[in-house]
Short mmCIF file of C-alpha atoms in Angstrom, two decimals:
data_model
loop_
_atom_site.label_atom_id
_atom_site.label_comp_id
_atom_site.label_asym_id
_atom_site.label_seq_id
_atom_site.Cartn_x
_atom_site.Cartn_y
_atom_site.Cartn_z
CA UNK G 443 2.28 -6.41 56.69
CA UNK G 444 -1.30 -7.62 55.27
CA UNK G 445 -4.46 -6.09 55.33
CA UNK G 446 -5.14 -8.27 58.58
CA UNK G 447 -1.98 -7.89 60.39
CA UNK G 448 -2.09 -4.15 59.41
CA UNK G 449 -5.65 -3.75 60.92
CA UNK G 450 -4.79 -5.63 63.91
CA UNK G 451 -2.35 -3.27 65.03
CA UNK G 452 -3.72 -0.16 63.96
CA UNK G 453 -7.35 -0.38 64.66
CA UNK G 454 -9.31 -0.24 67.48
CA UNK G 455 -10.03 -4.14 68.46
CA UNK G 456 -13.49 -3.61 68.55
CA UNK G 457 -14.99 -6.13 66.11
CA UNK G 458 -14.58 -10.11 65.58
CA UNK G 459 -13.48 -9.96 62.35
CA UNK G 460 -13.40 -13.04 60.31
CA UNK G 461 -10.02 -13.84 58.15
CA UNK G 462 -11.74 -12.59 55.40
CA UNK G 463 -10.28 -9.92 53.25
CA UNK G 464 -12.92 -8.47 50.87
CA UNK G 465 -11.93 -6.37 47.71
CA UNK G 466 -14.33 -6.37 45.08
CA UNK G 467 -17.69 -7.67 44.08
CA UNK G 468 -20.53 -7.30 42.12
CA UNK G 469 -24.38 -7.24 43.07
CA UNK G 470 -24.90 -10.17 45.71
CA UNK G 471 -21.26 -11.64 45.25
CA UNK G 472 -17.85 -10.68 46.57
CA UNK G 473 -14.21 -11.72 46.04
CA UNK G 474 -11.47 -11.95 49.09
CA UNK G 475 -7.58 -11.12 48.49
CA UNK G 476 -7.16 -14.83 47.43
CA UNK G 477 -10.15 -14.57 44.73
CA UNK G 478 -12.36 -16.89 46.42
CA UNK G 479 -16.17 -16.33 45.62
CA UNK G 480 -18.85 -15.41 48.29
CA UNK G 481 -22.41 -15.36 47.72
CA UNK G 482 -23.51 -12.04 50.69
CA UNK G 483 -26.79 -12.75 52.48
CA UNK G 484 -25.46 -10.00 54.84
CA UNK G 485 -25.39 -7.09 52.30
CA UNK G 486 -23.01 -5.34 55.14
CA UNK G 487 -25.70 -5.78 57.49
CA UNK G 488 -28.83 -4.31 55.63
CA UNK G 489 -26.86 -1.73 54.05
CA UNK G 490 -25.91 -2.87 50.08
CA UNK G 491 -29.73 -2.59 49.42
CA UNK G 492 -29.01 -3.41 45.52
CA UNK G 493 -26.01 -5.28 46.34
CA UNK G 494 -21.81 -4.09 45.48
CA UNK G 495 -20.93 -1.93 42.70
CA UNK G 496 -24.85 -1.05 41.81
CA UNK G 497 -24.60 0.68 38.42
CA UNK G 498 -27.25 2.94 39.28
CA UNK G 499 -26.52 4.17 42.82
CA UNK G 500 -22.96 4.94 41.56
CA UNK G 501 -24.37 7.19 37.92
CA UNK G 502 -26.42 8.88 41.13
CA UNK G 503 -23.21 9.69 43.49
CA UNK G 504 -20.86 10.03 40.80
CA UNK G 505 -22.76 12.61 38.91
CA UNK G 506 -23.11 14.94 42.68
CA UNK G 507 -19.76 14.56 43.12
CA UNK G 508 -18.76 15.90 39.95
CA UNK G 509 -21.27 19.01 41.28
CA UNK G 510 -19.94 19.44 45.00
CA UNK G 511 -19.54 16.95 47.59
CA UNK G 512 -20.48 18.94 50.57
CA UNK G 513 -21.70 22.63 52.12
CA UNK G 514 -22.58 23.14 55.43
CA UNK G 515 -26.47 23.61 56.61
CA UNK G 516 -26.23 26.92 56.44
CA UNK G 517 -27.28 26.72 52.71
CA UNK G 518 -29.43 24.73 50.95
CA UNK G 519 -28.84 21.94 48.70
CA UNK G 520 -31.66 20.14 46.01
CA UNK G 521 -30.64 16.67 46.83
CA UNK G 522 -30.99 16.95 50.67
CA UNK G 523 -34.96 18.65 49.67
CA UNK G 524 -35.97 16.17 46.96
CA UNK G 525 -35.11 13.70 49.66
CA UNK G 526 -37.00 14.77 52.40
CA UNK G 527 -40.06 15.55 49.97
CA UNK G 528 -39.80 11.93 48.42
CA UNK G 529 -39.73 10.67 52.25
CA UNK G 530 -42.70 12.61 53.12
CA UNK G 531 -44.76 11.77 49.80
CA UNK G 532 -44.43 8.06 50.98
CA UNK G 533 -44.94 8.22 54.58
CA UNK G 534 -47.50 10.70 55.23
CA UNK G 535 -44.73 12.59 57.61
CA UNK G 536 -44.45 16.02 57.45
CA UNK G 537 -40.96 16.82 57.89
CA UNK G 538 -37.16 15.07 57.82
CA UNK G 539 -34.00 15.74 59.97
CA UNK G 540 -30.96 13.89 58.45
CA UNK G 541 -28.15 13.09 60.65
CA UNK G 542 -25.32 10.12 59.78
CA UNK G 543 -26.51 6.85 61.18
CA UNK G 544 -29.13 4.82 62.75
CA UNK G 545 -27.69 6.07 66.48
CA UNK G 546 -27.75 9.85 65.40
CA UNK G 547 -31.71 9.01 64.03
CA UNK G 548 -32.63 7.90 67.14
CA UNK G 549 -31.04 10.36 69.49
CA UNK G 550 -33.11 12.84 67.09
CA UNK G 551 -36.26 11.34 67.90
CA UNK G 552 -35.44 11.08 71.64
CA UNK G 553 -35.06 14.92 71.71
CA UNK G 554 -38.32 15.65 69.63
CA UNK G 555 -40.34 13.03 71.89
CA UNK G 556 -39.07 15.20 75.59
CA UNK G 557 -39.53 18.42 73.62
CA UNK G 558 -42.90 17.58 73.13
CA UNK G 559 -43.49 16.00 76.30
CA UNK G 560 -42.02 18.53 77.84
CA UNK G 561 -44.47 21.41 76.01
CA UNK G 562 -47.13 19.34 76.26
CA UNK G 563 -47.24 18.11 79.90
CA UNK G 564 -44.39 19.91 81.89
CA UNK G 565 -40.70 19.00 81.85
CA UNK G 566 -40.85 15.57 84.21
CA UNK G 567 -42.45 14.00 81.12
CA UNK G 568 -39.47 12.84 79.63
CA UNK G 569 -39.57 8.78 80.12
CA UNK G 570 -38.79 6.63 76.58
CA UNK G 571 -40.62 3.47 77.16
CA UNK G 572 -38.35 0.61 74.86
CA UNK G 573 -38.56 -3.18 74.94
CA UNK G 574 -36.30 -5.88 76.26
CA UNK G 575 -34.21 -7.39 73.53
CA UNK G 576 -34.21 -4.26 71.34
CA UNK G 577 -31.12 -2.38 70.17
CA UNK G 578 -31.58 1.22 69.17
CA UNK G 579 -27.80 2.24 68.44
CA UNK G 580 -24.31 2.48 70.83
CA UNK G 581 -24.22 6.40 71.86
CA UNK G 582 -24.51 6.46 75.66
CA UNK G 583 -28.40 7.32 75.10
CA UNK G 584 -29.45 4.87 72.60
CA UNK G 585 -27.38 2.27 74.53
CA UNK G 586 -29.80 3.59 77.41
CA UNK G 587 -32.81 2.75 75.08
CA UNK G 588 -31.39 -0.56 74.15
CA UNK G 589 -33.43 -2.85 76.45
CA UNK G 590 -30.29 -5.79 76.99
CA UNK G 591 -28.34 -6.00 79.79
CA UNK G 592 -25.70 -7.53 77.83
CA UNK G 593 -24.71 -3.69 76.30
CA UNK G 594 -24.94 -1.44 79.60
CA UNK G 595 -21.95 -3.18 80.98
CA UNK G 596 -18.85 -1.01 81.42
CA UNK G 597 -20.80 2.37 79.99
CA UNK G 598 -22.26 3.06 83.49
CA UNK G 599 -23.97 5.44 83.92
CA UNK G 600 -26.07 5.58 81.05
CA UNK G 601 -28.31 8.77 80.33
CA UNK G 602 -31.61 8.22 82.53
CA UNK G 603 -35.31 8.01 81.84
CA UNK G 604 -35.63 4.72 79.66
CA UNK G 605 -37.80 1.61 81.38
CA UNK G 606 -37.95 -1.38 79.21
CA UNK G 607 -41.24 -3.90 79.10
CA UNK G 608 -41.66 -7.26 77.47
CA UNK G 609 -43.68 -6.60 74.44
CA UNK G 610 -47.14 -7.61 76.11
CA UNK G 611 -50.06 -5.55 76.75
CA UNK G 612 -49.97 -6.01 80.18
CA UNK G 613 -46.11 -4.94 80.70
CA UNK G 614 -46.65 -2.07 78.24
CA UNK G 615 -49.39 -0.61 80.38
CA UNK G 616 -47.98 -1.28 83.43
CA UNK G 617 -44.69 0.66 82.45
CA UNK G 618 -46.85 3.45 80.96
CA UNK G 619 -49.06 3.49 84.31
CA UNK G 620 -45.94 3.82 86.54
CA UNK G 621 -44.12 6.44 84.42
CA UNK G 622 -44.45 9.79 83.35
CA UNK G 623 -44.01 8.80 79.72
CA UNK G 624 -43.73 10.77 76.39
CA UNK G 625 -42.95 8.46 74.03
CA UNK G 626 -42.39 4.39 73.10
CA UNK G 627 -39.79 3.46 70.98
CA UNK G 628 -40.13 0.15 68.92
CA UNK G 629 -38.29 -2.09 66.79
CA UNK G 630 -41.34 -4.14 64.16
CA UNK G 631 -38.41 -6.77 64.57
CA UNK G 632 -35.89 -6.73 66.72
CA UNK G 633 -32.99 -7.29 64.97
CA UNK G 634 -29.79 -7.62 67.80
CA UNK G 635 -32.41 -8.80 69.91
CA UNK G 636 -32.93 -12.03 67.86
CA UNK G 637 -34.28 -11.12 64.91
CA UNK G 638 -38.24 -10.86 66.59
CA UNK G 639 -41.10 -9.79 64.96
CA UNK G 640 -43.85 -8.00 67.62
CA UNK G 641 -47.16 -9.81 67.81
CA UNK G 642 -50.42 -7.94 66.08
CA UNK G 643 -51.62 -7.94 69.05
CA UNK G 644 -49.58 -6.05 71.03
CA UNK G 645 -48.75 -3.84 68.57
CA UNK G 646 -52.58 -2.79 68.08
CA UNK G 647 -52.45 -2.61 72.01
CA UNK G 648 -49.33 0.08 71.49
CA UNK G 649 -51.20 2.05 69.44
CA UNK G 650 -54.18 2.10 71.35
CA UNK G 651 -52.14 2.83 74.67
CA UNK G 652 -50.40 5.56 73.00
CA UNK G 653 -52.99 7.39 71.53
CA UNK G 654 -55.43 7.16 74.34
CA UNK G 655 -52.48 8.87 76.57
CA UNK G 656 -51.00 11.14 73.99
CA UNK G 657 -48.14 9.38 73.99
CA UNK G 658 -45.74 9.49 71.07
CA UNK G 659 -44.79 6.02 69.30
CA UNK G 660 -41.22 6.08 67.62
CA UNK G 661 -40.94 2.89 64.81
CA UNK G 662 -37.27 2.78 64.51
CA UNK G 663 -36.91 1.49 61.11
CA UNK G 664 -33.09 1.51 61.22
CA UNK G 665 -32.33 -2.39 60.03
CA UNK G 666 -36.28 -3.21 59.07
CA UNK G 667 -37.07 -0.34 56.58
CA UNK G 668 -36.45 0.97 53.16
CA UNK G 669 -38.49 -2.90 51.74
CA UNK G 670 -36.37 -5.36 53.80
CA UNK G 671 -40.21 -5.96 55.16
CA UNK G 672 -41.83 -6.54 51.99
CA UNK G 673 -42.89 -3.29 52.72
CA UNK G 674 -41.21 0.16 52.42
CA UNK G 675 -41.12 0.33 56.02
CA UNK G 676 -41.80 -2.47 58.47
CA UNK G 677 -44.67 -0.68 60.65
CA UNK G 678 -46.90 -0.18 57.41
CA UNK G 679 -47.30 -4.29 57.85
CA UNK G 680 -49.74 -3.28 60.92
CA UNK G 681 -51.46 -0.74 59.71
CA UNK G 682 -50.26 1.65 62.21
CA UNK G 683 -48.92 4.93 62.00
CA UNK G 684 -46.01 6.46 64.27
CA UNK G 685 -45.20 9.56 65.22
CA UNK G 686 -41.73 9.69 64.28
CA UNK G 687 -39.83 7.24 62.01
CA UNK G 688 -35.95 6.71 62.37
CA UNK G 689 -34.21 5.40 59.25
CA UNK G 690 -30.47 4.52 58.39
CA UNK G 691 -28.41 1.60 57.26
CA UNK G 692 -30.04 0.54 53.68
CA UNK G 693 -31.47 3.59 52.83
CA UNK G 694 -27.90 5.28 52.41
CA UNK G 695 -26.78 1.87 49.76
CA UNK G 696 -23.09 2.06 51.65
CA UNK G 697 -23.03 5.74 52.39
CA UNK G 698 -23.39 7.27 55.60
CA UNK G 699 -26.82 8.78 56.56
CA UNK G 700 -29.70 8.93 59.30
CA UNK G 701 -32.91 9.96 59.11
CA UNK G 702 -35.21 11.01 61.49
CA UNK G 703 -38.80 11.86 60.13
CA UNK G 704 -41.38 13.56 61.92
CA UNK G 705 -45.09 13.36 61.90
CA UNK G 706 -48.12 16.09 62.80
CA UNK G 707 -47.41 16.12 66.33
CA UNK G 708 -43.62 16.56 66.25
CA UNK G 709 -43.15 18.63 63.26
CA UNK G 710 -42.54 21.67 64.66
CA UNK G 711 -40.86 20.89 68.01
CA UNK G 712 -37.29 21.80 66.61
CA UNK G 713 -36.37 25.74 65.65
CA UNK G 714 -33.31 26.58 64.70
CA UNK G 715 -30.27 25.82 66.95
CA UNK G 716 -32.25 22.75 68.85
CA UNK G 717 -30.56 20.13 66.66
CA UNK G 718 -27.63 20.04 64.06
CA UNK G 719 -25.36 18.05 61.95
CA UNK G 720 -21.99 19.29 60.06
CA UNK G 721 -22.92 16.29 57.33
CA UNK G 722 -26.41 15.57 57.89
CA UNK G 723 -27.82 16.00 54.99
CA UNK G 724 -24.70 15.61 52.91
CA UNK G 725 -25.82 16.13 48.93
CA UNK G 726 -23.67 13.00 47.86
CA UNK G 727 -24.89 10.92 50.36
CA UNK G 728 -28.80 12.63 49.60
CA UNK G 729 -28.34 11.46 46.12
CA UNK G 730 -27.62 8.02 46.44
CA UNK G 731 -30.49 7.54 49.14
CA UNK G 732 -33.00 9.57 46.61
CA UNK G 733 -32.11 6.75 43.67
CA UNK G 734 -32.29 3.39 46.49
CA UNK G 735 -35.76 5.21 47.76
CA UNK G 736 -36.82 5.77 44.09
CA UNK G 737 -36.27 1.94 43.29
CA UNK G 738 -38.00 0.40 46.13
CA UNK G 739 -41.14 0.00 43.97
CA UNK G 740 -44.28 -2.11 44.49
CA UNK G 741 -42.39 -4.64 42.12
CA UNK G 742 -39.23 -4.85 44.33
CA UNK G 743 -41.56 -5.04 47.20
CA UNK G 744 -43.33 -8.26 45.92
CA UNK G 745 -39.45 -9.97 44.85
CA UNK G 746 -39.05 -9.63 48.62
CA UNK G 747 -41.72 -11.28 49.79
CA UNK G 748 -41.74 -13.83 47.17
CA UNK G 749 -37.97 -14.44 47.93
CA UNK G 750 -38.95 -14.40 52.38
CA UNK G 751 -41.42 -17.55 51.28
CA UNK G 752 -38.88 -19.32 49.93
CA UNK G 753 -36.29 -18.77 52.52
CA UNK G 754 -39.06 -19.69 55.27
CA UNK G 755 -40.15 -22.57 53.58
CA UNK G 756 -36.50 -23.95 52.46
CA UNK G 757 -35.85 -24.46 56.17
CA UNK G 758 -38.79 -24.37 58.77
CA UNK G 759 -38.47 -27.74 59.49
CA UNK G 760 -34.86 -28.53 57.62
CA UNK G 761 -32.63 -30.99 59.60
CA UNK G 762 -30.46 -29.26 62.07
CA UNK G 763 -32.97 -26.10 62.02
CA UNK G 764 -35.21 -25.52 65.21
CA UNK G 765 -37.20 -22.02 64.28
CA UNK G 766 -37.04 -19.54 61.46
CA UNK G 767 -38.08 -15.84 62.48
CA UNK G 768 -38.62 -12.75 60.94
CA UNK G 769 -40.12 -10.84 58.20
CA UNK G 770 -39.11 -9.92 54.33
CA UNK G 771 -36.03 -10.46 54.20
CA UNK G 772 -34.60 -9.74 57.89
CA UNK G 773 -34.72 -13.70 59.20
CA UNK G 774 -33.66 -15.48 62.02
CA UNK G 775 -32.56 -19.04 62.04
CA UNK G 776 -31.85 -20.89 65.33
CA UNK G 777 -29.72 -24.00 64.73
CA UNK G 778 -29.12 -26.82 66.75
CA UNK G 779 -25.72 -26.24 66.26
CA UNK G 780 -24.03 -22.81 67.70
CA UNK G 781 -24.79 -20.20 65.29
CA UNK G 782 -20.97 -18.87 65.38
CA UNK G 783 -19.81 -22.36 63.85
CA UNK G 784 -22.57 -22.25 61.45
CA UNK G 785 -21.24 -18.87 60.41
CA UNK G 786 -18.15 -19.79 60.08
CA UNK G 787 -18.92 -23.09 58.27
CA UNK G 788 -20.75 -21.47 55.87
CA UNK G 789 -18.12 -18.77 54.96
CA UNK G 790 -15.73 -21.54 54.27
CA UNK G 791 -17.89 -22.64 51.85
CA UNK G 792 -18.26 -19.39 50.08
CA UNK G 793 -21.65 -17.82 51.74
CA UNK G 794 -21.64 -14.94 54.28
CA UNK G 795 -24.61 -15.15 56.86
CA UNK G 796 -24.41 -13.31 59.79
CA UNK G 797 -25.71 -13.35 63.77
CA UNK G 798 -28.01 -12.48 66.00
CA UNK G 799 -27.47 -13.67 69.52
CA UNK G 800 -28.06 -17.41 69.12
CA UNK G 801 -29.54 -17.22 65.53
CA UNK G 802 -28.46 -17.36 62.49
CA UNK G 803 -29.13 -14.14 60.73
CA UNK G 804 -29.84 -13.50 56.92
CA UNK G 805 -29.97 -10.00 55.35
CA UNK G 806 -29.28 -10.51 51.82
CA UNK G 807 -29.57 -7.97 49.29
CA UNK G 808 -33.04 -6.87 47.98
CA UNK G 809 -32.73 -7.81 44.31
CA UNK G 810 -30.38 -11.00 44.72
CA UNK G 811 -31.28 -12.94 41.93
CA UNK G 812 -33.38 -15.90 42.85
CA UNK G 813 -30.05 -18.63 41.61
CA UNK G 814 -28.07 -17.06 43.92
CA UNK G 815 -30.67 -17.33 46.69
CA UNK G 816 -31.60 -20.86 46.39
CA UNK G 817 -27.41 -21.54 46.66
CA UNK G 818 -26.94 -19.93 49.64
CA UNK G 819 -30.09 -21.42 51.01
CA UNK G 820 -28.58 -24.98 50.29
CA UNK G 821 -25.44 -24.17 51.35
CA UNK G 822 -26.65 -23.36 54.53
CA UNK G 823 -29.32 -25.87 54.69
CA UNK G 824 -26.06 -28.49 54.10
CA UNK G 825 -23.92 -26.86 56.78
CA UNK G 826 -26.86 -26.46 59.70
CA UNK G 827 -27.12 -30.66 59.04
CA UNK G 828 -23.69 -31.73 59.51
#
């Protein structure tokens, strides 16, 4: 049997896979089994920050492998540390918990936001206030978070005390004034959701809400962060500053790791045996997020939003193209034809683009050179007309 027919009988059929067979690439391209070229503007969904076979983030792994690749939590390690210092230098938080995805990040900051509302204002303060149409991970709790209907079914019953609001002012008070609420938790854009970025406005009326009612705000920075903003994480484009900050996905380069950081108010909410991780924290994994985090550079930062101009103004108002959302490079694009056949469409012609509900969604790599950009664009531009 072939790859394909191998994974559909083997493994679990919980994906749509497309008949696409990766095995190799380099940077922002990739090669299938039958050596046909792809041009990725999904990076493996905001993950391949500095695209396949990155010379750098491999020297970095390859040289703590050749050191050890794992010890438990019980001892320390230099790469988890620098890490969580380097985090901390460029955040203003105070403290990190690593854990091994985007889920695990967010059930972290979950626990630190009823531990402190339950020290701070008795143990019925425990409500997570999310919004509709965000996604916060597929555990039985962050599924809870995730504010679409579309994910609850089958999983009932899902861990209580999460309410979800439309991101207005008026719905975000009203949910606050009804509950006893410790914390929101907030997507800048909402990626599954649609690929949304929240208004100034309402963000400014978060932070205003929260702080007036010692409330906690968590900026789950899963898909947005580590520059895909034009920023190193997407909440520093308000001028806002959470409490907590969840990290995953691009940060790691195409290794495993969460990260959960935690600000004055929740830095000291965990002691020892409140929260744990057998490879959170994992020194291989530590040392290729330490060289993505020590490349995402005011330089890299401007490429991004130099490259999100382009994109926008390629196709806000293309033929076949209704809307373009988004920010950096995290963009939404609803086509008049179904996104899915778009998709596809495109991947025949040797670009991978991705969805988000109706939208097409583009999450290319961070440093894609600007050639291979303006292809894909066209490509899709050509497709998205037909």
């Amino acid at each position: 049997m072939n790859v394909i027919e191998l994974d559909k009988k083997y493994v679990a059929p919980t994906y749509s896979r497309f008949p696409v067979n990766i095995v190799s690439g380099k940077g922002s391209v990739v090669y299938d089994c039958d050596g046909k070229k792809y041009i990725d503007l999904g990076s493996g969904i905001a993950v391949n920050s500095f695209g396949v076979c990155d010379e750098q983030w491999i020297a970095a792994v390859t040289e703590q492998l050749h050191k050890f690749q794992h010890t438990s939590n019980l001892y320390y390690s230099e790469p988890c540390a620098k890490l969580a210092k380097m985090l901390c230098d460029r955040t203003g938080m105070c403290n990190v918990f690593f854990s091994n995805s985007g889920a695990e990040a967010n059930e972290c900051a979950i626990k630190a936001a009823r531990k402190y509302g339950s020290d701070k204002k008795g143990s019925d303060c425990s409500t997570i206030v999310t919004l509709k149409n965000s996604f916060h991970g597929r555990t039985l709790t962050t599924l809870a978070a995730t504010g679409q209907d579309a994910f609850h079914q089958y999983f009932q019953p899902l861990t209580p005390g999460f309410v979800h609001c439309d991101a207005t002012p008026q719905d975000l008070k009203k949910a606050v004034s009804e509950n006893n609420v410790a914390a929101i938790m907030f997507e800048i854009v909402r990626g599954e959701g649609g690929v949304l970025p929240l208004d100034e406005e309402f963000v400014d009326a978060m932070a205003a809400l929260a702080q007036s009612n010692d409330i906690l705000l968590i900026a789950d920075e899963v898909q947005i962060g580590n520059g895909r903003s034009g920023m190193l994480y997407g909440y520093m484009n308000y001028g806002i500053k959470p409490d907590i900050v969840t990290t995953a996905k691009g940060i790691g380069g195409g290794l495993p790791i969460g990260i959960t950081m935690l600000g004055e108010k929740v830095k000291d909410v965990f002691t020892p045996g409140l929260n744990g991780s057998t490879f959170g924290g994992n020194p291989v994994c530590c040392a290729g997020a330490l060289n993505i985090l020590e490349r995402i550079d005011d330089k890299l930062l401007n490429e991004v939003k130099e490259k999100s101009k382009y994109i926008f103004s390629e196709l806000s108002g293309a033929e076949g193209i209704e809307s373009v959302t988004g920010m950096g490079l995290m963009i939404g694009v609803k086509t008049k034809k179904p996104a899915k056949e778009v998709v596809a469409e495109c991947i025949n012609n040797g670009v991978i683009v991705l969805t988000a509900k109706d939208k097409v969604r583009l999450l290319p790599a961070l440093n894609i050179p600007f050639d291979l950009l303006e292809s894909g664009i066209q490509t899709l531009k050509r497709v998205a007309c037909k």
